[in-house]
Amino acid sequence: MSPPRSVSRLRVDLSALAANYRTVQGLTGPADVAPVVKADGYGLGAAAVARRLWDEGARSFFTARLAGGEALRRTLGPEREAAIYVLDGCSDPSDGERLAHSDLTPVLSSTAQIDVFTGFSNATGYKPAALHVDTGMNRLGVRPEEALALVETGALAALDLKLVMSHLACAITPEHPMNARQAARFRELTKSFPGVRASLANSGGCFLGPDYAFDLVRPGIALYGGGPTEAPDPRIAAVGSFEARILQVRDVPAGESVGYGATWTAERATRVAVIGAGYADGLPRSAFPGGGAWFEGAVRPFLGRVSMDLAALDVTGCETAEPGQWVELFGEHLKLDDAARADGSVAYELLTRIAPRVERIHED
Ligand SMILES: *Cc1c(COP(=O)(O)O)cnc(C)c1O
């Protein structure tokens, strides 16, 4: 029996991923580019993404969860050496054991985490760590004055501190005064950590200029095809293409409605393509009104509510539309950032919500 024909798929262009890596490197060199592959590589498949980026020269990676770090270590295997940083850090001794077992580096974000990991290090001798210092976002990280106190009291002396890092709150808005303020605070702070590598920039930060690059940059979305300001950027290539098949084409007479709640009514005779993707595939339910899909040279708007497994598109005037053809929900033609905006979302969310049942196809 042949496998069932898929009705939705996510094609991942690994050459475009590599090109984006090189673009970021060109902007931030000589800093190391350390890809962030959290949330399964922003939904694109962390294993394939990380292997391709390793081939491209990446030797440091970031995951959010410990399990993501463990999976990445298995994926890279003993033959591909790399530092893997876990942003969640180390919250109890069992985390320490798992970190040590997979040779992962926790990003310690509070004095409580530092205490836990120091206790584990003293007991086992496993001590690579990164320190996250908050410079204004107030999400994760010790405060700058706490970081200085840790240095003065020698509280970090038991650890092998590989990296001191902070995170930008407003990098998608280059002119936001918060960027320069955070960079200045961070630069001041690094003086207290001589010989320790420093990292501040996410994707947006990589595009803010050399003052933001420090020793290592942590891009995510820009590698995966999202622009640094949440709008398409000509320097960034499309990586993911989310596609669905046309399942039915129907002619809806004027005056009839389409979909649940009858929220859209045809003002004139309308050709409707019903496609095999819905909110259970990751298409935002808010895609109507406003969003659409690329088909035969144009964006075709959604008609009526997105259902669980299906959505409807206006393909009026498109005589060639027929079942089996693919439409592009985002990709090379309908850019990720544009599709996200039209759907009332952002590139990050659109990518990471694509459901497991959508077939992933990695192309090189
Ligand atoms: C997610 C994340 C990044 C990557 O952010 P992008 O905007 O996707 O480049 C970098 N650093 C930290 C701490 C993060 O949480």
GROMACS .gro file of C-alpha atoms and ligand atoms in nm, residues 36 38 42 87 132 139 165 167 202-203 218-221 348, ligand 1:
model
   30
   36VAL     CA    1   1.877   2.942   1.821
   38LYS     CA    2   1.433   2.621   2.014
   42TYR     CA    3   1.108   2.730   1.494
   87LEU     CA    4   1.817   2.883   2.804
  132HIS     CA    5   2.211   3.564   3.174
  139ARG     CA    6   1.208   3.855   3.166
  165MET     CA    7   2.466   3.723   2.784
  167HIS     CA    8   1.862   3.988   2.554
  202ASN     CA    9   1.908   3.810   1.857
  203SER     CA   10   1.810   3.841   1.488
  218ARG     CA   11   2.204   3.436   1.869
  219PRO     CA   12   1.983   3.464   1.562
  220GLY     CA   13   1.666   3.263   1.528
  221ILE     CA   14   1.393   3.400   1.304
  348TYR     CA   15   0.745   3.335   1.499
  365LIG     C1   16   1.447   3.325   2.110
  365LIG     C2   17   1.574   3.391   2.156
  365LIG     C3   18   1.668   3.437   2.064
  365LIG     C4   19   1.643   3.437   1.914
  365LIG     O1   20   1.549   3.539   1.885
  365LIG     P1   21   1.512   3.579   1.734
  365LIG     O2   22   1.434   3.704   1.748
  365LIG     O3   23   1.432   3.466   1.680
  365LIG     O4   24   1.639   3.595   1.661
  365LIG     C5   25   1.789   3.485   2.112
  365LIG     N1   26   1.814   3.490   2.245
  365LIG     C6   27   1.723   3.450   2.337
  365LIG     C7   28   1.756   3.461   2.481
  365LIG     C8   29   1.600   3.400   2.296
  365LIG     O5   30   1.510   3.363   2.388
   0.00000   0.00000   0.00000
